[in-house]
PDB file of C-alpha atoms in Angstrom:
ATOM      1  CA  MET U  26      -5.204  10.956 108.780  1.00  0.00           C
ATOM      2  CA  PRO U  27      -3.041   7.838 109.323  1.00  0.00           C
ATOM      3  CA  ASP U  28      -3.467   6.912 105.637  1.00  0.00           C
ATOM      4  CA  GLN U  29      -1.704  10.092 104.535  1.00  0.00           C
ATOM      5  CA  THR U  30       1.997   9.787 103.774  1.00  0.00           C
ATOM      6  CA  VAL U  31       4.592  12.483 103.093  1.00  0.00           C
ATOM      7  CA  ARG U  32       7.555  11.533 100.901  1.00  0.00           C
ATOM      8  CA  CYS U  33      10.395  13.718  99.702  1.00  0.00           C
ATOM      9  CA  ARG U  34      12.299  13.205  96.489  1.00  0.00           C
ATOM     10  CA  LYS U  35      14.960  15.126  94.602  1.00  0.00           C
ATOM     11  CA  VAL U  36      16.288  16.403  97.927  1.00  0.00           C
ATOM     12  CA  MET U  37      19.291  18.617  97.364  1.00  0.00           C
ATOM     13  CA  ARG U  38      21.363  21.052  99.347  1.00  0.00           C
ATOM     14  CA  ASN U  39      21.742  24.516  97.826  1.00  0.00           C
ATOM     15  CA  PRO U  40      24.746  26.111  99.556  1.00  0.00           C
ATOM     16  CA  LEU U  41      24.451  29.425  97.704  1.00  0.00           C
ATOM     17  CA  LEU U  42      20.929  30.053  98.989  1.00  0.00           C
ATOM     18  CA  ARG U  43      21.641  28.219 102.267  1.00  0.00           C
ATOM     19  CA  ARG U  44      18.707  25.840 102.055  1.00  0.00           C
ATOM     20  CA  LYS U  45      17.525  22.321 101.291  1.00  0.00           C
ATOM     21  CA  GLN U  46      15.081  22.087  98.428  1.00  0.00           C
ATOM     22  CA  MET U  47      12.904  19.146  97.496  1.00  0.00           C
ATOM     23  CA  VAL U  48       9.798  17.862  95.793  1.00  0.00           C
ATOM     24  CA  VAL U  49       7.203  16.678  98.307  1.00  0.00           C
ATOM     25  CA  ASP U  50       4.770  13.903  97.362  1.00  0.00           C
ATOM     26  CA  ILE U  51       1.722  13.319  99.528  1.00  0.00           C
ATOM     27  CA  LEU U  52      -0.338  10.154  99.265  1.00  0.00           C
ATOM     28  CA  HIS U  53      -3.891  10.641 100.555  1.00  0.00           C
ATOM     29  CA  PRO U  54      -6.171   7.984  99.037  1.00  0.00           C
ATOM     30  CA  GLY U  55      -9.859   8.763  99.452  1.00  0.00           C
ATOM     31  CA  GLU U  56      -9.187  11.989 101.383  1.00  0.00           C
ATOM     32  CA  GLY U  57      -8.448  15.651 100.716  1.00  0.00           C
ATOM     33  CA  ILE U  58      -4.941  17.064 100.778  1.00  0.00           C
ATOM     34  CA  MET U  59      -3.236  17.569 104.129  1.00  0.00           C
ATOM     35  CA  LYS U  60      -3.080  21.062 105.598  1.00  0.00           C
ATOM     36  CA  HIS U  61       0.181  22.929 105.116  1.00  0.00           C
ATOM     37  CA  SER U  62       0.700  22.967 108.880  1.00  0.00           C
ATOM     38  CA  ALA U  63       0.576  19.149 108.996  1.00  0.00           C
ATOM     39  CA  ILE U  64       3.022  18.871 106.092  1.00  0.00           C
ATOM     40  CA  THR U  65       5.321  21.372 107.832  1.00  0.00           C
ATOM     41  CA  GLN U  66       5.221  19.284 111.036  1.00  0.00           C
ATOM     42  CA  ALA U  67       6.064  16.118 109.073  1.00  0.00           C
ATOM     43  CA  LEU U  68       9.035  17.826 107.385  1.00  0.00           C
ATOM     44  CA  LYS U  69      10.130  19.358 110.699  1.00  0.00           C
ATOM     45  CA  SER U  70      10.416  15.934 112.306  1.00  0.00           C
ATOM     46  CA  ALA U  71      11.912  14.248 109.221  1.00  0.00           C
ATOM     47  CA  PHE U  72      14.676  16.833 108.718  1.00  0.00           C
ATOM     48  CA  ARG U  73      15.144  17.764 112.410  1.00  0.00           C
ATOM     49  CA  VAL U  74      14.348  21.444 111.927  1.00  0.00           C
ATOM     50  CA  GLN U  75      14.192  23.634 115.059  1.00  0.00           C
ATOM     51  CA  ASP U  76      12.218  26.585 113.666  1.00  0.00           C
ATOM     52  CA  GLU U  77       9.216  25.791 111.486  1.00  0.00           C
ATOM     53  CA  LYS U  78       9.218  29.378 110.147  1.00  0.00           C
ATOM     54  CA  THR U  79      12.189  28.326 107.983  1.00  0.00           C
ATOM     55  CA  ILE U  80      10.048  25.781 106.054  1.00  0.00           C
ATOM     56  CA  PHE U  81       8.266  27.104 102.968  1.00  0.00           C
ATOM     57  CA  LEU U  82       5.734  25.034 101.015  1.00  0.00           C
ATOM     58  CA  PHE U  83       4.276  26.082  97.675  1.00  0.00           C
ATOM     59  CA  ASN U  84       2.902  24.973  94.307  1.00  0.00           C
ATOM     60  CA  PHE U  85       0.942  21.935  95.528  1.00  0.00           C
ATOM     61  CA  LYS U  86      -1.182  20.294  92.855  1.00  0.00           C
ATOM     62  CA  THR U  87      -3.499  17.316  93.252  1.00  0.00           C
ATOM     63  CA  ALA U  88      -3.102  14.594  90.635  1.00  0.00           C
ATOM     64  CA  PHE U  89      -6.056  13.876  88.371  1.00  0.00           C
ATOM     65  CA  GLY U  90      -8.377  11.464  90.147  1.00  0.00           C
ATOM     66  CA  GLY U  91      -7.109  12.507  93.578  1.00  0.00           C
ATOM     67  CA  GLY U  92      -5.198  10.324  95.962  1.00  0.00           C
ATOM     68  CA  SER U  93      -1.856  12.051  95.561  1.00  0.00           C
ATOM     69  CA  SER U  94      -0.495  15.567  95.478  1.00  0.00           C
ATOM     70  CA  SER U  95       2.923  17.038  94.945  1.00  0.00           C
ATOM     71  CA  GLY U  96       4.588  20.383  95.499  1.00  0.00           C
ATOM     72  CA  PHE U  97       7.841  21.992  96.563  1.00  0.00           C
ATOM     73  CA  ALA U  98       9.439  22.588  99.925  1.00  0.00           C
ATOM     74  CA  LEU U  99      12.353  24.793 100.911  1.00  0.00           C
ATOM     75  CA  ILE U 100      14.051  24.470 104.293  1.00  0.00           C
ATOM     76  CA  TYR U 101      16.388  27.366 105.115  1.00  0.00           C
ATOM     77  CA  ASP U 102      19.278  27.121 107.569  1.00  0.00           C
ATOM     78  CA  ASN U 103      17.920  30.014 109.644  1.00  0.00           C
ATOM     79  CA  GLN U 104      15.254  32.717 109.585  1.00  0.00           C
ATOM     80  CA  ALA U 105      17.636  35.463 108.435  1.00  0.00           C
ATOM     81  CA  ASP U 106      18.484  33.489 105.292  1.00  0.00           C
ATOM     82  CA  ALA U 107      14.808  32.903 104.610  1.00  0.00           C
ATOM     83  CA  ILE U 108      14.082  36.635 104.859  1.00  0.00           C
ATOM     84  CA  LYS U 109      17.049  37.412 102.618  1.00  0.00           C
ATOM     85  CA  PHE U 110      16.270  34.972  99.786  1.00  0.00           C
ATOM     86  CA  GLU U 111      12.502  34.320  99.790  1.00  0.00           C
ATOM     87  CA  PRO U 112      10.137  36.453  97.685  1.00  0.00           C
ATOM     88  CA  LYS U 113       8.045  38.980  99.600  1.00  0.00           C
ATOM     89  CA  TYR U 114       4.701  37.275  98.976  1.00  0.00           C
ATOM     90  CA  ARG U 115       5.885  34.046 100.624  1.00  0.00           C
ATOM     91  CA  LEU U 116       7.244  36.004 103.581  1.00  0.00           C
ATOM     92  CA  PHE U 117       3.801  37.647 103.974  1.00  0.00           C
ATOM     93  CA  ARG U 118       2.167  34.193 103.966  1.00  0.00           C
ATOM     94  CA  ALA U 119       4.585  32.896 106.581  1.00  0.00           C
ATOM     95  CA  GLY U 120       4.142  35.968 108.782  1.00  0.00           C
ATOM     96  CA  LEU U 121       7.802  37.006 108.528  1.00  0.00           C
ATOM     97  CA  ALA U 122       7.029  40.339 106.828  1.00  0.00           C
ATOM     98  CA  THR U 123       4.295  42.943 107.076  1.00  0.00           C
ATOM     99  CA  LYS U 124       2.884  45.096 104.334  1.00  0.00           C
ATOM    100  CA  ASP U 125       3.956  48.757 104.327  1.00  0.00           C
ATOM    101  CA  GLU U 126       0.687  50.732 104.460  1.00  0.00           C
ATOM    102  CA  SER U 127       2.375  54.116 103.971  1.00  0.00           C
ATOM    103  CA  LYS U 128       3.028  53.465 100.263  1.00  0.00           C
ATOM    104  CA  PRO U 129       0.217  54.273  97.830  1.00  0.00           C
ATOM    105  CA  GLY U 130      -1.379  51.328  96.052  1.00  0.00           C
ATOM    106  CA  ARG U 131      -1.070  50.417  92.399  1.00  0.00           C
ATOM    107  CA  LYS U 132      -4.470  51.921  91.493  1.00  0.00           C
ATOM    108  CA  LYS U 133      -3.621  55.248  93.176  1.00  0.00           C
ATOM    109  CA  LYS U 134      -0.295  55.468  91.314  1.00  0.00           C
ATOM    110  CA  LYS U 135      -2.013  54.838  87.981  1.00  0.00           C
ATOM    111  CA  ASP U 136      -4.745  57.418  88.686  1.00  0.00           C
ATOM    112  CA  ASP U 137      -2.128  60.031  89.600  1.00  0.00           C
ATOM    113  CA  LYS U 138      -0.195  59.243  86.429  1.00  0.00           C
ATOM    114  CA  GLY U 139      -3.356  59.756  84.333  1.00  0.00           C
ATOM    115  CA  VAL U 140      -4.138  63.095  86.019  1.00  0.00           C
ATOM    116  CA  LYS U 141      -0.545  64.214  85.540  1.00  0.00           C
ATOM    117  CA  ARG U 142      -0.684  63.426  81.816  1.00  0.00           C
ATOM    118  CA  LYS U 143      -3.909  65.369  81.323  1.00  0.00           C
ATOM    119  CA  THR U 144      -2.765  68.650  82.885  1.00  0.00           C
ATOM    120  CA  TRP U 145      -0.461  70.924  80.892  1.00  0.00           C
ATOM    121  CA  GLY U 146       1.153  74.337  81.168  1.00  0.00           C
ATOM    122  CA  THR U 147       0.114  76.548  84.061  1.00  0.00           C
ATOM    123  CA  GLY U 148      -2.360  73.897  85.185  1.00  0.00           C
ATOM    124  CA  ARG U 149       0.520  71.515  85.773  1.00  0.00           C
ATOM    125  CA  ARG U 150       2.418  74.109  87.789  1.00  0.00           C
ATOM    126  CA  ALA U 151      -0.692  74.877  89.844  1.00  0.00           C
ATOM    127  CA  ARG U 152      -1.212  71.157  90.517  1.00  0.00           C
ATOM    128  CA  LEU U 153       2.411  70.723  91.653  1.00  0.00           C
ATOM    129  CA  HIS U 154       2.053  73.792  93.882  1.00  0.00           C
ATOM    130  CA  LYS U 155      -1.096  72.317  95.500  1.00  0.00           C
ATOM    131  CA  GLN U 156       0.675  69.001  95.940  1.00  0.00           C
ATOM    132  CA  LYS U 157       3.665  70.592  97.705  1.00  0.00           C
ATOM    133  CA  LYS U 158       1.328  72.584  99.978  1.00  0.00           C
ATOM    134  CA  ALA U 159      -0.512  69.373 100.930  1.00  0.00           C
ATOM    135  CA  GLU U 160       2.760  67.577 101.716  1.00  0.00           C
ATOM    136  CA  ALA U 161       3.974  70.466 103.875  1.00  0.00           C
ATOM    137  CA  ALA U 162       0.768  70.549 105.920  1.00  0.00           C
TER     138      ALA U 162
END
């Protein structure tokens, strides 16, 4: 673990999205890549961040032959900005958002669309009538 080093380059402040963004290089000769939690802790101490939920790491790739990896890091000013600007899938990973289970899934929507296309005329009206009855109950 002491042989692993975290370096940041291309550090820039993005005032429109209220964050710092950077490329993170990790040197880990003869070892696997560091865990994201360890990288987050290193960035937290380097940039004096209070809340580690505002640090987002992604797109880490190990160089051919190993020994070094690089990826991206975003450090938001506060959690509200992170929730506002980050894509949903990264918020799910960070635990800042939860999936809405009440919505039907992609497969269900596509199946319903196929059934709807196949029924015509009075069959379609009957299907809509059944659907409305089910929703009311």
